[in-house]
mmCIF file of C-alpha atoms in Angstrom:
data_model
loop_
_atom_site.group_PDB
_atom_site.id
_atom_site.type_symbol
_atom_site.label_atom_id
_atom_site.label_comp_id
_atom_site.label_asym_id
_atom_site.label_seq_id
_atom_site.Cartn_x
_atom_site.Cartn_y
_atom_site.Cartn_z
ATOM 1 C CA UNK A 1 0.304 -0.321 -0.065
ATOM 2 C CA UNK A 2 1.314 3.207 -0.661
ATOM 3 C CA UNK A 3 2.279 5.562 2.264
ATOM 4 C CA UNK A 4 -0.903 8.375 3.257
ATOM 5 C CA UNK A 5 0.131 11.350 2.848
ATOM 6 C CA UNK A 6 -0.721 12.096 6.943
ATOM 7 C CA UNK A 7 2.659 10.124 7.670
ATOM 8 C CA UNK A 8 4.472 12.099 6.077
ATOM 9 C CA UNK A 9 3.247 16.513 7.263
ATOM 10 C CA UNK A 10 0.479 17.082 9.229
ATOM 11 C CA UNK A 11 -3.591 16.530 7.321
ATOM 12 C CA UNK A 12 -4.822 18.687 5.256
ATOM 13 C CA UNK A 13 -7.739 17.486 6.379
ATOM 14 C CA UNK A 14 -6.873 18.815 9.671
ATOM 15 C CA UNK A 15 -5.654 21.712 9.070
ATOM 16 C CA UNK A 16 -8.706 22.484 6.956
ATOM 17 C CA UNK A 17 -11.229 21.104 9.713
ATOM 18 C CA UNK A 18 -9.524 23.788 10.918
ATOM 19 C CA UNK A 19 -10.035 26.359 8.849
ATOM 20 C CA UNK A 20 -14.289 25.475 9.306
ATOM 21 C CA UNK A 21 -14.335 25.780 12.799
ATOM 22 C CA UNK A 22 -12.920 29.372 12.754
ATOM 23 C CA UNK A 23 -14.037 30.494 9.646
ATOM 24 C CA UNK A 24 -17.262 29.379 11.412
ATOM 25 C CA UNK A 25 -16.395 31.593 14.561
ATOM 26 C CA UNK A 26 -15.818 35.502 12.223
ATOM 27 C CA UNK A 27 -19.540 34.617 11.739
ATOM 28 C CA UNK A 28 -22.267 36.660 13.164
ATOM 29 C CA UNK A 29 -24.562 33.614 15.043
ATOM 30 C CA UNK A 30 -22.350 31.873 14.481
ATOM 31 C CA UNK A 31 -22.580 27.916 16.586
ATOM 32 C CA UNK A 32 -20.108 27.315 17.910
ATOM 33 C CA UNK A 33 -17.098 30.171 19.493
ATOM 34 C CA UNK A 34 -13.518 28.167 18.776
ATOM 35 C CA UNK A 35 -11.291 31.438 17.609
ATOM 36 C CA UNK A 36 -8.183 29.593 19.511
ATOM 37 C CA UNK A 37 -8.510 26.754 15.738
ATOM 38 C CA UNK A 38 -6.825 29.424 13.753
ATOM 39 C CA UNK A 39 -4.243 29.615 15.353
ATOM 40 C CA UNK A 40 -3.598 26.372 12.614
ATOM 41 C CA UNK A 41 -4.195 27.356 9.994
ATOM 42 C CA UNK A 42 -1.154 27.979 7.337
ATOM 43 C CA UNK A 43 -2.012 26.816 4.072
ATOM 44 C CA UNK A 44 -2.323 30.622 2.457
ATOM 45 C CA UNK A 45 -5.786 30.006 0.816
ATOM 46 C CA UNK A 46 -7.379 29.048 4.230
ATOM 47 C CA UNK A 47 -5.303 31.503 5.765
ATOM 48 C CA UNK A 48 -7.243 34.147 3.662
ATOM 49 C CA UNK A 49 -10.998 32.461 4.112
ATOM 50 C CA UNK A 50 -10.154 33.883 7.353
ATOM 51 C CA UNK A 51 -8.791 37.995 7.268
ATOM 52 C CA UNK A 52 -11.920 38.573 7.918
ATOM 53 C CA UNK A 53 -15.498 37.764 8.365
ATOM 54 C CA UNK A 54 -16.794 38.726 4.571
ATOM 55 C CA UNK A 55 -13.843 36.129 3.751
ATOM 56 C CA UNK A 56 -15.172 33.799 6.337
ATOM 57 C CA UNK A 57 -18.558 33.455 4.612
ATOM 58 C CA UNK A 58 -18.333 33.555 0.528
ATOM 59 C CA UNK A 59 -15.357 30.565 1.586
ATOM 60 C CA UNK A 60 -17.842 28.503 3.623
ATOM 61 C CA UNK A 61 -20.383 29.580 1.350
ATOM 62 C CA UNK A 62 -18.641 27.567 -1.433
ATOM 63 C CA UNK A 63 -18.439 24.710 0.532
ATOM 64 C CA UNK A 64 -22.462 24.052 1.311
ATOM 65 C CA UNK A 65 -22.130 24.423 -2.651
ATOM 66 C CA UNK A 66 -19.635 22.205 -2.589
ATOM 67 C CA UNK A 67 -21.180 19.392 -0.388
ATOM 68 C CA UNK A 68 -23.647 20.208 1.458
ATOM 69 C CA UNK A 69 -23.618 18.722 4.901
ATOM 70 C CA UNK A 70 -19.775 18.441 5.601
ATOM 71 C CA UNK A 71 -19.601 22.406 7.462
ATOM 72 C CA UNK A 72 -22.157 21.531 9.154
ATOM 73 C CA UNK A 73 -21.047 18.654 10.619
ATOM 74 C CA UNK A 74 -18.084 19.379 11.643
ATOM 75 C CA UNK A 75 -18.878 22.269 14.097
ATOM 76 C CA UNK A 76 -22.007 19.848 15.096
ATOM 77 C CA UNK A 77 -19.661 17.500 15.880
ATOM 78 C CA UNK A 78 -17.497 19.782 17.465
ATOM 79 C CA UNK A 79 -20.855 20.918 19.869
ATOM 80 C CA UNK A 80 -21.133 17.570 20.828
ATOM 81 C CA UNK A 81 -17.459 16.884 21.830
ATOM 82 C CA UNK A 82 -18.362 20.049 23.811
ATOM 83 C CA UNK A 83 -21.570 18.572 26.125
ATOM 84 C CA UNK A 84 -20.098 15.557 26.402
ATOM 85 C CA UNK A 85 -16.544 16.787 28.073
ATOM 86 C CA UNK A 86 -17.979 19.376 30.847
ATOM 87 C CA UNK A 87 -21.268 16.551 31.195
ATOM 88 C CA UNK A 88 -17.953 14.083 31.775
ATOM 89 C CA UNK A 89 -17.089 16.471 33.703
ATOM 90 C CA UNK A 90 -19.848 17.335 36.385
ATOM 91 C CA UNK A 91 -20.444 13.139 36.323
ATOM 92 C CA UNK A 92 -16.418 13.023 38.327
ATOM 93 C CA UNK A 93 -14.103 12.201 34.810
ATOM 94 C CA UNK A 94 -11.034 13.962 34.418
ATOM 95 C CA UNK A 95 -9.441 11.959 32.023
ATOM 96 C CA UNK A 96 -10.654 13.138 28.287
ATOM 97 C CA UNK A 97 -8.660 10.808 25.435
ATOM 98 C CA UNK A 98 -9.148 12.979 21.683
ATOM 99 C CA UNK A 99 -8.069 10.201 19.884
ATOM 100 C CA UNK A 100 -6.746 11.384 15.827
ATOM 101 C CA UNK A 101 -6.513 14.678 17.139
ATOM 102 C CA UNK A 102 -5.613 16.988 14.359
ATOM 103 C CA UNK A 103 -5.919 20.761 15.520
ATOM 104 C CA UNK A 104 -8.628 19.718 17.963
ATOM 105 C CA UNK A 105 -8.261 22.794 20.595
ATOM 106 C CA UNK A 106 -10.703 21.009 23.330
ATOM 107 C CA UNK A 107 -7.658 21.643 25.558
ATOM 108 C CA UNK A 108 -7.015 25.497 25.276
ATOM 109 C CA UNK A 109 -11.272 25.603 26.728
ATOM 110 C CA UNK A 110 -11.133 24.148 29.459
ATOM 111 C CA UNK A 111 -11.452 26.998 31.511
ATOM 112 C CA UNK A 112 -11.198 25.463 34.959
ATOM 113 C CA UNK A 113 -12.297 22.400 34.952
ATOM 114 C CA UNK A 114 -10.292 19.487 36.349
ATOM 115 C CA UNK A 115 -9.427 18.338 33.312
ATOM 116 C CA UNK A 116 -6.379 16.202 31.003
ATOM 117 C CA UNK A 117 -6.421 15.984 27.769
ATOM 118 C CA UNK A 118 -4.693 13.423 26.698
ATOM 119 C CA UNK A 119 -4.087 13.452 22.651
ATOM 120 C CA UNK A 120 -2.822 10.752 20.164
ATOM 121 C CA UNK A 121 -2.331 11.381 16.308
ATOM 122 C CA UNK A 122 0.085 11.074 14.227
ATOM 123 C CA UNK A 123 3.576 11.844 14.841
ATOM 124 C CA UNK A 124 3.610 14.338 11.759
ATOM 125 C CA UNK A 125 0.132 16.055 12.809
ATOM 126 C CA UNK A 126 1.113 16.020 16.460
ATOM 127 C CA UNK A 127 4.846 18.188 16.059
ATOM 128 C CA UNK A 128 3.220 21.031 13.614
ATOM 129 C CA UNK A 129 0.542 21.904 16.554
ATOM 130 C CA UNK A 130 3.547 21.729 18.960
ATOM 131 C CA UNK A 131 5.123 24.253 17.691
ATOM 132 C CA UNK A 132 2.361 26.526 16.498
ATOM 133 C CA UNK A 133 1.459 26.132 20.487
ATOM 134 C CA UNK A 134 4.932 26.719 22.071
ATOM 135 C CA UNK A 135 3.996 30.348 22.808
ATOM 136 C CA UNK A 136 0.021 29.809 23.507
ATOM 137 C CA UNK A 137 0.557 28.618 26.879
ATOM 138 C CA UNK A 138 -1.214 25.576 26.665
ATOM 139 C CA UNK A 139 -0.308 22.133 26.555
ATOM 140 C CA UNK A 140 -2.097 18.408 26.597
ATOM 141 C CA UNK A 141 -0.538 15.396 27.625
ATOM 142 C CA UNK A 142 0.746 14.003 24.323
ATOM 143 C CA UNK A 143 0.137 10.827 22.564
ATOM 144 C CA UNK A 144 2.008 10.285 19.322
ATOM 145 C CA UNK A 145 0.310 6.543 18.033
ATOM 146 C CA UNK A 146 -0.504 6.040 13.733
ATOM 147 C CA UNK A 147 -3.892 4.103 15.171
ATOM 148 C CA UNK A 148 -2.761 1.576 11.905
ATOM 149 C CA UNK A 149 1.050 1.343 12.632
ATOM 150 C CA UNK A 150 1.911 0.928 16.749
ATOM 151 C CA UNK A 151 0.390 0.828 19.797
ATOM 152 C CA UNK A 152 -1.825 3.088 21.741
ATOM 153 C CA UNK A 153 -1.908 1.440 25.008
ATOM 154 C CA UNK A 154 1.430 1.616 25.216
ATOM 155 C CA UNK A 155 1.462 5.475 23.294
ATOM 156 C CA UNK A 156 -1.965 6.098 26.216
ATOM 157 C CA UNK A 157 0.566 4.741 29.849
ATOM 158 C CA UNK A 158 3.405 6.293 28.778
ATOM 159 C CA UNK A 159 1.554 10.391 28.697
ATOM 160 C CA UNK A 160 0.289 8.877 32.042
ATOM 161 C CA UNK A 161 -2.752 7.788 31.463
ATOM 162 C CA UNK A 162 -4.320 6.042 33.867
ATOM 163 C CA UNK A 163 -6.705 3.160 33.131
ATOM 164 C CA UNK A 164 -8.233 2.512 35.748
ATOM 165 C CA UNK A 165 -10.345 5.151 36.465
ATOM 166 C CA UNK A 166 -13.332 5.979 33.493
ATOM 167 C CA UNK A 167 -12.773 8.453 30.837
ATOM 168 C CA UNK A 168 -14.444 10.374 28.042
ATOM 169 C CA UNK A 169 -13.058 9.444 24.743
ATOM 170 C CA UNK A 170 -13.757 12.077 21.152
ATOM 171 C CA UNK A 171 -13.174 10.132 17.977
ATOM 172 C CA UNK A 172 -14.408 12.802 15.430
ATOM 173 C CA UNK A 173 -13.069 12.486 12.647
ATOM 174 C CA UNK A 174 -10.927 9.026 11.933
ATOM 175 C CA UNK A 175 -13.320 5.592 11.539
ATOM 176 C CA UNK A 176 -14.269 7.272 7.573
ATOM 177 C CA UNK A 177 -9.718 6.805 7.491
ATOM 178 C CA UNK A 178 -9.036 3.598 9.098
ATOM 179 C CA UNK A 179 -10.103 0.194 7.335
ATOM 180 C CA UNK A 180 -12.811 -2.312 9.440
ATOM 181 C CA UNK A 181 -9.300 -4.343 10.236
ATOM 182 C CA UNK A 182 -7.997 -0.560 12.228
ATOM 183 C CA UNK A 183 -11.462 -0.295 14.052
ATOM 184 C CA UNK A 184 -11.662 -3.408 15.452
ATOM 185 C CA UNK A 185 -7.878 -3.304 16.618
ATOM 186 C CA UNK A 186 -8.947 0.033 18.156
ATOM 187 C CA UNK A 187 -12.009 -0.541 19.988
ATOM 188 C CA UNK A 188 -10.652 -3.482 21.118
ATOM 189 C CA UNK A 189 -7.458 -1.860 22.776
ATOM 190 C CA UNK A 190 -9.904 0.901 23.992
ATOM 191 C CA UNK A 191 -12.314 -2.296 25.730
ATOM 192 C CA UNK A 192 -8.783 -2.895 27.823
ATOM 193 C CA UNK A 193 -8.403 1.295 28.466
ATOM 194 C CA UNK A 194 -11.722 2.248 29.350
ATOM 195 C CA UNK A 195 -12.881 0.794 33.303
ATOM 196 C CA UNK A 196 -16.503 0.934 32.699
ATOM 197 C CA UNK A 197 -18.531 4.266 32.997
ATOM 198 C CA UNK A 198 -16.329 5.193 30.616
ATOM 199 C CA UNK A 199 -18.203 7.390 27.047
ATOM 200 C CA UNK A 200 -17.425 7.539 23.903
ATOM 201 C CA UNK A 201 -17.475 10.418 20.933
ATOM 202 C CA UNK A 202 -17.745 9.216 17.852
ATOM 203 C CA UNK A 203 -18.353 9.588 14.104
ATOM 204 C CA UNK A 204 -19.181 8.359 10.663
ATOM 205 C CA UNK A 205 -20.685 8.151 7.723
ATOM 206 C CA UNK A 206 -22.583 6.091 5.019
ATOM 207 C CA UNK A 207 -21.504 3.419 3.856
ATOM 208 C CA UNK A 208 -21.441 5.075 0.071
ATOM 209 C CA UNK A 209 -18.759 7.253 0.885
ATOM 210 C CA UNK A 210 -16.274 4.472 0.060
ATOM 211 C CA UNK A 211 -15.250 4.454 -3.958
ATOM 212 C CA UNK A 212 -16.342 6.545 -5.447
ATOM 213 C CA UNK A 213 -19.987 5.399 -7.137
ATOM 214 C CA UNK A 214 -22.383 6.359 -4.091
ATOM 215 C CA UNK A 215 -25.605 8.024 -6.241
ATOM 216 C CA UNK A 216 -25.354 11.408 -4.124
ATOM 217 C CA UNK A 217 -23.003 14.141 -6.622
ATOM 218 C CA UNK A 218 -22.146 15.508 -3.299
ATOM 219 C CA UNK A 219 -19.991 12.298 -1.821
ATOM 220 C CA UNK A 220 -19.105 11.828 -4.388
ATOM 221 C CA UNK A 221 -17.516 14.699 -4.948
ATOM 222 C CA UNK A 222 -15.868 15.372 -1.586
ATOM 223 C CA UNK A 223 -15.199 11.409 -1.433
ATOM 224 C CA UNK A 224 -13.005 11.942 -4.662
ATOM 225 C CA UNK A 225 -11.097 15.876 -3.624
ATOM 226 C CA UNK A 226 -10.056 13.030 -0.042
ATOM 227 C CA UNK A 227 -9.009 10.603 -1.844
ATOM 228 C CA UNK A 228 -6.322 12.975 -4.297
ATOM 229 C CA UNK A 229 -4.986 13.735 -1.226
ATOM 230 C CA UNK A 230 -3.846 10.743 0.349
ATOM 231 C CA UNK A 231 -6.277 10.907 2.357
ATOM 232 C CA UNK A 232 -9.548 7.960 0.822
ATOM 233 C CA UNK A 233 -11.953 7.655 2.297
ATOM 234 C CA UNK A 234 -12.131 3.355 3.481
ATOM 235 C CA UNK A 235 -15.128 2.756 6.233
ATOM 236 C CA UNK A 236 -18.583 4.241 5.942
ATOM 237 C CA UNK A 237 -21.289 2.794 7.780
ATOM 238 C CA UNK A 238 -24.748 2.602 8.554
ATOM 239 C CA UNK A 239 -25.934 2.896 12.146
ATOM 240 C CA UNK A 240 -26.992 -0.627 13.766
ATOM 241 C CA UNK A 241 -23.422 -1.846 12.150
ATOM 242 C CA UNK A 242 -21.925 0.539 14.856
ATOM 243 C CA UNK A 243 -23.904 -0.466 17.350
ATOM 244 C CA UNK A 244 -23.475 -3.745 16.631
ATOM 245 C CA UNK A 245 -19.453 -2.913 15.695
ATOM 246 C CA UNK A 246 -19.564 -1.212 19.588
ATOM 247 C CA UNK A 247 -21.527 -3.764 20.947
ATOM 248 C CA UNK A 248 -18.426 -6.043 20.483
ATOM 249 C CA UNK A 249 -16.312 -4.013 22.476
ATOM 250 C CA UNK A 250 -17.945 -3.182 25.478
ATOM 251 C CA UNK A 251 -19.341 -0.370 24.858
ATOM 252 C CA UNK A 252 -24.061 0.891 24.593
ATOM 253 C CA UNK A 253 -24.733 3.515 21.875
ATOM 254 C CA UNK A 254 -26.875 6.306 23.955
ATOM 255 C CA UNK A 255 -27.193 8.019 20.545
ATOM 256 C CA UNK A 256 -27.188 8.740 16.700
ATOM 257 C CA UNK A 257 -27.519 12.491 15.734
ATOM 258 C CA UNK A 258 -27.613 13.775 12.387
ATOM 259 C CA UNK A 259 -27.093 16.664 10.712
ATOM 260 C CA UNK A 260 -31.336 17.598 10.409
ATOM 261 C CA UNK A 261 -31.380 16.924 14.016
ATOM 262 C CA UNK A 262 -28.401 18.864 14.983
ATOM 263 C CA UNK A 263 -28.779 21.587 13.445
ATOM 264 C CA UNK A 264 -32.857 21.553 14.850
ATOM 265 C CA UNK A 265 -31.465 21.659 18.409
ATOM 266 C CA UNK A 266 -28.159 23.966 17.755
ATOM 267 C CA UNK A 267 -30.230 26.102 14.630
ATOM 268 C CA UNK A 268 -34.189 26.379 15.601
ATOM 269 C CA UNK A 269 -34.655 29.413 13.756
ATOM 270 C CA UNK A 270 -32.720 28.135 10.951
ATOM 271 C CA UNK A 271 -29.990 31.844 11.285
ATOM 272 C CA UNK A 272 -27.035 30.328 10.023
ATOM 273 C CA UNK A 273 -29.137 28.249 6.890
ATOM 274 C CA UNK A 274 -26.232 25.705 6.942
ATOM 275 C CA UNK A 275 -27.765 23.274 4.054
ATOM 276 C CA UNK A 276 -28.441 20.455 5.823
ATOM 277 C CA UNK A 277 -26.428 17.016 3.784
ATOM 278 C CA UNK A 278 -27.412 14.476 5.505
ATOM 279 C CA UNK A 279 -24.234 11.756 4.670
ATOM 280 C CA UNK A 280 -22.819 11.789 8.257
ATOM 281 C CA UNK A 281 -23.654 10.957 12.135
ATOM 282 C CA UNK A 282 -22.089 11.638 15.283
ATOM 283 C CA UNK A 283 -22.867 8.960 18.397
ATOM 284 C CA UNK A 284 -22.024 9.082 21.677
ATOM 285 C CA UNK A 285 -21.304 5.351 24.179
ATOM 286 C CA UNK A 286 -21.320 4.005 27.439
ATOM 287 C CA UNK A 287 -18.278 1.836 28.355
ATOM 288 C CA UNK A 288 -21.205 -1.052 29.967
#
């Protein structure tokens, strides 16, 4: 198999997602307040899209026309993650593991919450992120790991993770890019790492995201785009498949939330008028 681009340099997808969050944060009445994501946007074209709220708005409009629902999903999954993090902290959970962290900014939004964030991602992405965070005064616990090649358990334990205590695992934007054997392997390790009562937030795409034959033009476009960037979609699933997959590894699904439902929840008056393309979901689950 050819070397994946994310093995060599920081994932362009991670930077694109950071631009989306930062651009949404610039909008009047935006659905996310995450200007810190802009710290990680270094690509000249993406930087141009953050020079003003107007520039950001036009960039987001083009994205919505190109692939409806993609932007809403990126923003809404972060809202779900933030909600679950606060709920976990309120219940006494003090460990948060962000798998495939990319340029996630959860550790920059903790405030006074007594929580330690462990970030797990490809060494190349973490290298760039650590450099960009050097002058910001916030450093999570780093656990470099390639999901398909490295030992997740060893990486987390080396960073100080306590397997005897419950944790919140945030696993967003990763399942798409892993093979099913890699997903199974990671979940097997999470079964051993996560004490009963641990929680999981995970997202996934519909089965037709894999390959370029989806009957939905927007899905075909994004699938071809990530393939051209060297980060092809490798796995999609139905809600029933996700439930069965998690159940085999000791997790009970609590909720599945798709883009239309999430927009109804977080933008009930449709003030942002985001496209409601329905091909992604965010689930929450609990370790039993």
